[in-house]
Short mmCIF file of C-alpha atoms in Angstrom, two decimals:
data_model
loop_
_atom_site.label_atom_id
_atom_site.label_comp_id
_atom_site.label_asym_id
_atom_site.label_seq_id
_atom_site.Cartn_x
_atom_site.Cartn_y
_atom_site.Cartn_z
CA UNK Q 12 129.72 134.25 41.06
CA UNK Q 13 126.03 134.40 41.96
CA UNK Q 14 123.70 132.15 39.78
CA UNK Q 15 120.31 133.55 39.84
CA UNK Q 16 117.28 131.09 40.50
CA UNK Q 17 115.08 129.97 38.02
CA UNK Q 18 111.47 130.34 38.80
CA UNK Q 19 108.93 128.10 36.39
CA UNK Q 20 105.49 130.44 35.45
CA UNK Q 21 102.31 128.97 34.81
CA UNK Q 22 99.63 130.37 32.81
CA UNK Q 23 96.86 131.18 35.63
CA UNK Q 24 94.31 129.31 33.40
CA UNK Q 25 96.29 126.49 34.02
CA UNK Q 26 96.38 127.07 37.71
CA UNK Q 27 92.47 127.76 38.43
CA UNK Q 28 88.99 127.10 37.36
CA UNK Q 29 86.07 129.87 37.33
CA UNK Q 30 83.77 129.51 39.61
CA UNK Q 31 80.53 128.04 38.29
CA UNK Q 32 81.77 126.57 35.53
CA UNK Q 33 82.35 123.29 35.51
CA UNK Q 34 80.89 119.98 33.96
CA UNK Q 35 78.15 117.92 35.10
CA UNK Q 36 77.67 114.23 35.25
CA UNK Q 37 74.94 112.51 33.33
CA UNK Q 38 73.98 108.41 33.90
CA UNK Q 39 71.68 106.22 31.77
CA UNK Q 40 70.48 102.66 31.77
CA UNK Q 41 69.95 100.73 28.60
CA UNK Q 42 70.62 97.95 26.43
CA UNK Q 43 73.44 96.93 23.70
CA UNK Q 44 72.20 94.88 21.52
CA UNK Q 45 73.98 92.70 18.27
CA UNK Q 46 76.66 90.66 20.98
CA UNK Q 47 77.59 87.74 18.90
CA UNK Q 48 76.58 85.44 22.13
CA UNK Q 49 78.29 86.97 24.59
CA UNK Q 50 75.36 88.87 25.98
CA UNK Q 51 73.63 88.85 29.55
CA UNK Q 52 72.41 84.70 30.78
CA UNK Q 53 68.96 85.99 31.11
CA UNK Q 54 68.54 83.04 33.81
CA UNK Q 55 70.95 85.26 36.39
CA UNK Q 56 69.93 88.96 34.94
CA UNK Q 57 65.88 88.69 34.45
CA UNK Q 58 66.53 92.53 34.44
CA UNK Q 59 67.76 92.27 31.03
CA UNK Q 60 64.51 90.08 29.92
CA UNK Q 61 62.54 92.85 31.86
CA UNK Q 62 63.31 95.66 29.52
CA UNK Q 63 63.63 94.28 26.48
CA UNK Q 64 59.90 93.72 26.63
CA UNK Q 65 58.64 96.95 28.12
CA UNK Q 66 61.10 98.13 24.96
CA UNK Q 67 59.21 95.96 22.58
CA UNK Q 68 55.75 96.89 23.61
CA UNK Q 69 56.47 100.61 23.34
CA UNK Q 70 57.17 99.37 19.46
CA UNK Q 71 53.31 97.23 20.07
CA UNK Q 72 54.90 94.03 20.56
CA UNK Q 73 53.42 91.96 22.97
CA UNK Q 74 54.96 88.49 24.65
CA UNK Q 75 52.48 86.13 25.63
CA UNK Q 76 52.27 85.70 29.55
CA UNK Q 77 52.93 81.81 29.22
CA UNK Q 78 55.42 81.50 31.73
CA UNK Q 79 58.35 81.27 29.23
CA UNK Q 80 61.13 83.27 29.57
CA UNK Q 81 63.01 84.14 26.58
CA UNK Q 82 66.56 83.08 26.60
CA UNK Q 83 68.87 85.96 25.08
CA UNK Q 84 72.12 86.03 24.46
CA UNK Q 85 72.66 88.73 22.23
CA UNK Q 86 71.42 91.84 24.04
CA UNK Q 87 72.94 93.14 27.58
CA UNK Q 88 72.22 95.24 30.09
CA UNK Q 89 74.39 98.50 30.43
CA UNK Q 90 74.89 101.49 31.97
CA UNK Q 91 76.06 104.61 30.34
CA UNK Q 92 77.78 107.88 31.44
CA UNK Q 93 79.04 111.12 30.49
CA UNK Q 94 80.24 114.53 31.35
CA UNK Q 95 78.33 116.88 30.08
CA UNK Q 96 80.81 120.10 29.45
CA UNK Q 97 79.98 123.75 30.35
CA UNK Q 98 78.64 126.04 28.07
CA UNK Q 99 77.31 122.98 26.00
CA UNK Q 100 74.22 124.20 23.54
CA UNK Q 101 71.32 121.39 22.02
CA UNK Q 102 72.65 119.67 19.03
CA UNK Q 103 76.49 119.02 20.32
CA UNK Q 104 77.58 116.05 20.88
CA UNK Q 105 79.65 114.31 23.36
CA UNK Q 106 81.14 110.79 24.14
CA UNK Q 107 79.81 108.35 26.37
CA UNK Q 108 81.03 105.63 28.14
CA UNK Q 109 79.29 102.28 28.28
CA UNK Q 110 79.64 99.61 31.09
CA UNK Q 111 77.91 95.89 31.54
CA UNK Q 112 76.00 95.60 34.90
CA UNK Q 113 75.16 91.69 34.27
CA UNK Q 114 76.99 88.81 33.40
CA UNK Q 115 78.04 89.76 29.78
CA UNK Q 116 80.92 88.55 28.37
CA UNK Q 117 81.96 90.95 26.31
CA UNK Q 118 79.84 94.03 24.71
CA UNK Q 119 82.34 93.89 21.30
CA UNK Q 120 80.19 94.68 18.25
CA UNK Q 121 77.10 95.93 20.42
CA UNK Q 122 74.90 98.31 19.14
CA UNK Q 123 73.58 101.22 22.13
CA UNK Q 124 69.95 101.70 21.81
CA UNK Q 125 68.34 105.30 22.14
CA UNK Q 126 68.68 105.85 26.00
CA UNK Q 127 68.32 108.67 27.81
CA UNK Q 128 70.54 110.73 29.66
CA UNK Q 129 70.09 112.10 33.18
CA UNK Q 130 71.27 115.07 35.56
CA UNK Q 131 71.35 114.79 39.40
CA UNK Q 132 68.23 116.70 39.03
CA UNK Q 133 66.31 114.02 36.83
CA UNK Q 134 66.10 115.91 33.96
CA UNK Q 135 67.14 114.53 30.34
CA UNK Q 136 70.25 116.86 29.67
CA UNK Q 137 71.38 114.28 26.46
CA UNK Q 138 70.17 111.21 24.37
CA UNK Q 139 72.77 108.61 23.42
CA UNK Q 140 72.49 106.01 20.30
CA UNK Q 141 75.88 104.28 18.89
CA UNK Q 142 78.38 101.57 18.55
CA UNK Q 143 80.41 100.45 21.22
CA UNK Q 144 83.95 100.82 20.76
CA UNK Q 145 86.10 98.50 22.91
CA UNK Q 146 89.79 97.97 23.56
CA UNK Q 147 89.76 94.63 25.07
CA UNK Q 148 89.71 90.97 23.50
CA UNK Q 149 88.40 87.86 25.51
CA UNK Q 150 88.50 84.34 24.26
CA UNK Q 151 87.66 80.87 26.38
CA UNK Q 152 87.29 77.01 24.97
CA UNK Q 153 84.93 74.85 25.62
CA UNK Q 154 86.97 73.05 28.18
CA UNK Q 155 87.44 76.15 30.37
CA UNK Q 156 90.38 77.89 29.41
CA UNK Q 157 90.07 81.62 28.53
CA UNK Q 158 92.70 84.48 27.30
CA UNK Q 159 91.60 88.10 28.51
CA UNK Q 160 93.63 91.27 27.58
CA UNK Q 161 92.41 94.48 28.92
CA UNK Q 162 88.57 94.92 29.60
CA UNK Q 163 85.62 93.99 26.86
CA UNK Q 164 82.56 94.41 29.24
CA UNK Q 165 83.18 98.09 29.18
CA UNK Q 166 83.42 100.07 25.92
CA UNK Q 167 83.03 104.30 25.14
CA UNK Q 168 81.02 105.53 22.03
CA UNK Q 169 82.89 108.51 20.70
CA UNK Q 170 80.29 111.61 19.81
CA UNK Q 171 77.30 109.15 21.08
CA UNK Q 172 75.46 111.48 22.69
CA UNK Q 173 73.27 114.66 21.62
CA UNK Q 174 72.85 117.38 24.11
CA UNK Q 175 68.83 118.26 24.49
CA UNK Q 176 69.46 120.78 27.33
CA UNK Q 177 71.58 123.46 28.22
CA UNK Q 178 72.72 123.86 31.94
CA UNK Q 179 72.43 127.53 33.52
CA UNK Q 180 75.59 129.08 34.67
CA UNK Q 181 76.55 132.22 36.38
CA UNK Q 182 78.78 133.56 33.86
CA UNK Q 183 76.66 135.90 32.23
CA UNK Q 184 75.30 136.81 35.77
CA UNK Q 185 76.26 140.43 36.87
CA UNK Q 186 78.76 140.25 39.81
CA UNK Q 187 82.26 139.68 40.74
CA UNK Q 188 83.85 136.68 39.30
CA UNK Q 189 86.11 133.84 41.71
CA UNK Q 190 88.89 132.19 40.68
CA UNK Q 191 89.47 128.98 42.30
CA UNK Q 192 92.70 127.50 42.97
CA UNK Q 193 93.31 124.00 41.34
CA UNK Q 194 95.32 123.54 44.57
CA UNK Q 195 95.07 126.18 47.56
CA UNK Q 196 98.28 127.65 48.27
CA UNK Q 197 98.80 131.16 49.96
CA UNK Q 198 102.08 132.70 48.19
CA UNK Q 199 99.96 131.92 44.39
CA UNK Q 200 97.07 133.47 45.39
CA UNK Q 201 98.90 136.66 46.56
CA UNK Q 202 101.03 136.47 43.18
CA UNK Q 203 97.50 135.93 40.99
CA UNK Q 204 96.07 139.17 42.85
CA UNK Q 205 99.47 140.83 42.06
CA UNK Q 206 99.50 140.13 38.75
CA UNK Q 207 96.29 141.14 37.61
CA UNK Q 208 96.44 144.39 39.52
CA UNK Q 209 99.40 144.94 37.84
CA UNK Q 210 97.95 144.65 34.45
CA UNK Q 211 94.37 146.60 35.23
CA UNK Q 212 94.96 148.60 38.56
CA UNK Q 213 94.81 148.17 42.34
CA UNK Q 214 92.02 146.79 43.49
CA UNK Q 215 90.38 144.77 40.16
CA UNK Q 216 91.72 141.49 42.15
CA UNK Q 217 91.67 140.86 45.79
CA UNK Q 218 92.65 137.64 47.67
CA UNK Q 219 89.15 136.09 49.82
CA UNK Q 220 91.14 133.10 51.03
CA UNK Q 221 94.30 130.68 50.65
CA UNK Q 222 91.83 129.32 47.44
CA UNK Q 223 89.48 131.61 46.27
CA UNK Q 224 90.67 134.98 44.19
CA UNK Q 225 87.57 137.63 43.81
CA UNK Q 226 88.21 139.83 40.15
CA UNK Q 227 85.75 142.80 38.83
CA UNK Q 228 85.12 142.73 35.10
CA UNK Q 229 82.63 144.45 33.03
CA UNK Q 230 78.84 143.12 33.05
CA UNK Q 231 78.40 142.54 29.25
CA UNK Q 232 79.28 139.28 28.68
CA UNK Q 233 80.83 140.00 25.08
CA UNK Q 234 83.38 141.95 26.98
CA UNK Q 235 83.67 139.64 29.97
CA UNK Q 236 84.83 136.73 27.85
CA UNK Q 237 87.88 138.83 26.80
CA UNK Q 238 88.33 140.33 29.72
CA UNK Q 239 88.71 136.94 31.15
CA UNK Q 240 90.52 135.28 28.64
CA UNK Q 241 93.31 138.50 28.59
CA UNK Q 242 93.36 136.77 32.47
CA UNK Q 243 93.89 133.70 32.11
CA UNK Q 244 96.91 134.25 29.88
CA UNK Q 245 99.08 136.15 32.15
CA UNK Q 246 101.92 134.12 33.53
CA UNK Q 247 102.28 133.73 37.40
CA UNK Q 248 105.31 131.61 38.99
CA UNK Q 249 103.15 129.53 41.68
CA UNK Q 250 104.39 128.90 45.09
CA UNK Q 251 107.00 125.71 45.94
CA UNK Q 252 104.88 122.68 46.65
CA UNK Q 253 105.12 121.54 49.99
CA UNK Q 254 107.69 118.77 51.50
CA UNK Q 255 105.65 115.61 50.74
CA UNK Q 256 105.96 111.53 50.71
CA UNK Q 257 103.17 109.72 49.10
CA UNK Q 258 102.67 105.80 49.63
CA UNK Q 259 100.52 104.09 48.00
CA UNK Q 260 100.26 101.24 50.52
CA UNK Q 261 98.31 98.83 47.58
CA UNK Q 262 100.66 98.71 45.00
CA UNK Q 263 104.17 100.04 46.49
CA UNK Q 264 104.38 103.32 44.83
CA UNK Q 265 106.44 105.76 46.60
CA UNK Q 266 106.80 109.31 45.26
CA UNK Q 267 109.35 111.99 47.17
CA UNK Q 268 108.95 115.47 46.78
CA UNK Q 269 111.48 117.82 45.50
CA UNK Q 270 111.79 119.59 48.49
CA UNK Q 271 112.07 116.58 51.43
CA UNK Q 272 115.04 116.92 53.76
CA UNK Q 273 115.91 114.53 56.44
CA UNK Q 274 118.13 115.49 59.47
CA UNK Q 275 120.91 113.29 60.87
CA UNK Q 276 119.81 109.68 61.33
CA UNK Q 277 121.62 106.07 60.80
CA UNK Q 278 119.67 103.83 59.41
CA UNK Q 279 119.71 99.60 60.17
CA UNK Q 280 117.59 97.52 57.83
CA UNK Q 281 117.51 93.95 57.10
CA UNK Q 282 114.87 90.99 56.97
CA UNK Q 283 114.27 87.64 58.79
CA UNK Q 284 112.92 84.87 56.57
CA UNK Q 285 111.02 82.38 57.85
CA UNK Q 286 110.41 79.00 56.01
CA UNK Q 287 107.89 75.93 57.07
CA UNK Q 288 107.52 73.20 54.71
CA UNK Q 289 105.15 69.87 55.35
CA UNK Q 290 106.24 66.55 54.01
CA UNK Q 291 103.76 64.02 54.96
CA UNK Q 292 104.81 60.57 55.23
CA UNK Q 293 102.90 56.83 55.10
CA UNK Q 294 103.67 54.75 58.01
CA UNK Q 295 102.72 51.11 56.74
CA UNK Q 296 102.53 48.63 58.95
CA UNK Q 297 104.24 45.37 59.25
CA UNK Q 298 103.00 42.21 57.46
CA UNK Q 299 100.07 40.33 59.16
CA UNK Q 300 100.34 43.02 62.20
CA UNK Q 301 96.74 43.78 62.30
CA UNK Q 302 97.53 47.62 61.80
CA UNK Q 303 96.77 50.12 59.82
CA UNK Q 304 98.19 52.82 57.18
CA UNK Q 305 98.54 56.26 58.89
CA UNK Q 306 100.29 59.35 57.20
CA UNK Q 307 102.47 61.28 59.46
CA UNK Q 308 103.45 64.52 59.06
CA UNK Q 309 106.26 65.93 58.96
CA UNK Q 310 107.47 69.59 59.12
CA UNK Q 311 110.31 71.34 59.08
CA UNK Q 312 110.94 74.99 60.03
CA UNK Q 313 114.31 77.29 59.19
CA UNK Q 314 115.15 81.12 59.60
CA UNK Q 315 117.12 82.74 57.56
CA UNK Q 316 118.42 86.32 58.20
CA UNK Q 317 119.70 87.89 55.62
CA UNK Q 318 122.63 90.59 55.66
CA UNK Q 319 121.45 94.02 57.51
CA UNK Q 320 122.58 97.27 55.51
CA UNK Q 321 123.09 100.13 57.55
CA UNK Q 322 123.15 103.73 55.99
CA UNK Q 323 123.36 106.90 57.11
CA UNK Q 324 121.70 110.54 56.85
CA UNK Q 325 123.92 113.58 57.57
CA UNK Q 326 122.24 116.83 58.47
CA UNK Q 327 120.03 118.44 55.51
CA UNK Q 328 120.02 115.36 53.31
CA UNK Q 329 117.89 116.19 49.79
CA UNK Q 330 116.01 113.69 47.92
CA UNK Q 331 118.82 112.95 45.26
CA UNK Q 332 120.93 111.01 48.40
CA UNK Q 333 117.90 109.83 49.85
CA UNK Q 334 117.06 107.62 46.72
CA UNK Q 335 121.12 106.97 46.21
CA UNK Q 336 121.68 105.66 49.54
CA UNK Q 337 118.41 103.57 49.32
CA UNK Q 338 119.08 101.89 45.76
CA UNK Q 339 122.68 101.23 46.96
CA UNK Q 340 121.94 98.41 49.49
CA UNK Q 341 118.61 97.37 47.21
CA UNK Q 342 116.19 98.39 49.23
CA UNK Q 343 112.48 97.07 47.36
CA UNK Q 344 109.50 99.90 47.15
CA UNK Q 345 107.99 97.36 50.38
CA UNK Q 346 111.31 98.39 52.14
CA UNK Q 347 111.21 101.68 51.07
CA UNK Q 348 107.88 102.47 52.56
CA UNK Q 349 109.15 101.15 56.02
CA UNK Q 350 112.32 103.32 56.19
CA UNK Q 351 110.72 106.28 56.11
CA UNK Q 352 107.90 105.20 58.16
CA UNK Q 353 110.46 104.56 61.06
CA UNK Q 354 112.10 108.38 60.12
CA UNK Q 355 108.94 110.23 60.80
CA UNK Q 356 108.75 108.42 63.30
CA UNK Q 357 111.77 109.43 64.96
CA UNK Q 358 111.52 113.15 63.72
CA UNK Q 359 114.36 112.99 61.08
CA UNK Q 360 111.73 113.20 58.31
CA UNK Q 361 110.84 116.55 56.94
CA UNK Q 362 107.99 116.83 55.54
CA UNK Q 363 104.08 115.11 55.37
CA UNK Q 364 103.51 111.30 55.09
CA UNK Q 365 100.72 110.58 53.25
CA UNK Q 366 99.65 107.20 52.90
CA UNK Q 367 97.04 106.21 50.22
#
């Protein structure tokens, strides 16, 4: 009996992204005020101090020039940020993230005063004004002791931000549209062209690279937003991913591709453990000896080997008794990461080791 394979389809709006069309990134700097003491020490952030008066005499407040510094405590220093979306008019808004750059404790509560928004360019693209919304909780005692979950000197401000400008695009431009792979693969790109031809006739699509797929469309844009969308819903089966291990030396994470194979190999592992522990000890003296107390140390060293496991790999192995043979003798993610280290080492290992 022949089973016949089962190939997953994407939509190909899922797969690419239109070439100029994308968001940009805005930044800010301003100030949150309303902290219920838990704002910048002005001592260590005079930055804080700093704006808060040229703020105040934009309003015609003046501080005298005395010397004396106000001390705040309710009022920090932030920065804000957002990504400002394509095809965004004036008027919409969009959320913003906010984020202490002094010594705040926590920016719970804060109000966001009107601060501008800026492009790479320098231009004001959005103005932001709101309350902080944050997910963490911090609380400390007088003596010193403090209980933190999650992060409070960093908050987001849902809808905080009006757009003022528009960024230009090149979608209403006359031209060829490119479609840009999410990731570049040659056997998707040749099934993207495929499909589309299919659907409007030879030669509408046509492949420039392993990335990059060049479609004609009509030059009104009315038309060319249907056109495109009609595109984007067609369903293409993308190409296998490629045989790939990534380790994520920091934290231990190991993920194994679908498609990793390992020839024959036999593998040995086991660990050495090696233990050194200092007990000092007081040497006193005897009675009327004229000596002195002296502490003398004392250490004592012991290795400890514990059992080796030894496995082994027949010819063509698949991921399923790669991770069975592994959790059998309890191999940790730290262990993990050196076995197959030591495979592509010795050629056994098919496929691409990538270590983050």
């Amino acid at each position: 009996m022949l089973i016949p394979s089962i190939s997953h389809a994407d939509k190909i709006r899922d797969l690419v992204q239109v070439a100029g069309v994308r968001s940009n990134q805005l930044v800010g700097y301003g100030l949150v005020v309303g902290l219920d003491g838990t704002g910048d020490q002005t001592t260590q952030a005079p930055f804080t101090t700093q704006s808060l008066e040229n703020m105040l005499k934009q309003f015609g407040v003046s501080i005298p020039s005395t010397g004396i510094q106000p001390q705040l405590k309710d009022v920090a220093a932030v920065t804000i940020t957002a990504d400002l979306p394509p095809f965004a008019k004036p008027g919409q808004a969009i959320d913003v993230t906010v984020a202490s750059i002094g010594n705040a404790k926590s920016i719970r509560g804060g109000e966001l005063l009107m601060t501008p928004l800026r492009g790479a360019d320098g231009n004001v693209y959005a103005v932001a004004q709101g309350s902080v919304v944050v997910g963490g909780v911090s609380a400390s005692g007088r003596s010193g002791s403090s209980v933190q979950i999650n992060i409070s000197a960093s908050g987001r401000i849902p809808n905080g931000a009006s757009v003022e400008r528009a960024v230009a695009n090149s979608f209403g431009s006359a031209g060829d549209l490119v479609l840009n792979l999410n990731t570049a693969d040659y056997v998707t790109v040749n099934r993207i062209v495929d499909a589309i031809n299919h659907l409007y006739g030879a030669g509408t699509a046509r492949a420039l690279d392993g990335g990059s797929v060049s479609v004609r469309g009509p030059v009104d844009p009315g038309q060319k937003v249907a056109w495109l969308g009609a595109i984007e819903s067609l369903d293409v089966a993308p190409g296998d991913a490629p045989a790939r291990v990534i380790v994520n030396s920091r934290t231990g994470t190991v993920v194994i591709g679908a498609d990793v194979r390992v020839s024959a190999a036999a593998v040995a592992h086991g660990s050495i453990q090696v233990t050194i522990s200092e007990q000092p000890q007081v040497s006193q003296p005897a009675p009327f000896s004229n000596g002195q107390t002296t502490v003398v140390p004392s250490s004592q060293v012991s290795i400890s080997q514990q059992g080796g496991h030894m496995f082994k790999f027949g010819p063509g192995v698949s991921l399923d008794s790669i991770v069975r043979a592994v959790n059998q003798v309890g191999a940790t993610p730290t262990d993990l990461i050196s076995i197959l280290e030591a495979l592509k080492q010795a050629g056994a290992l098919h496929a691409d080791l990538v270590v983050i």
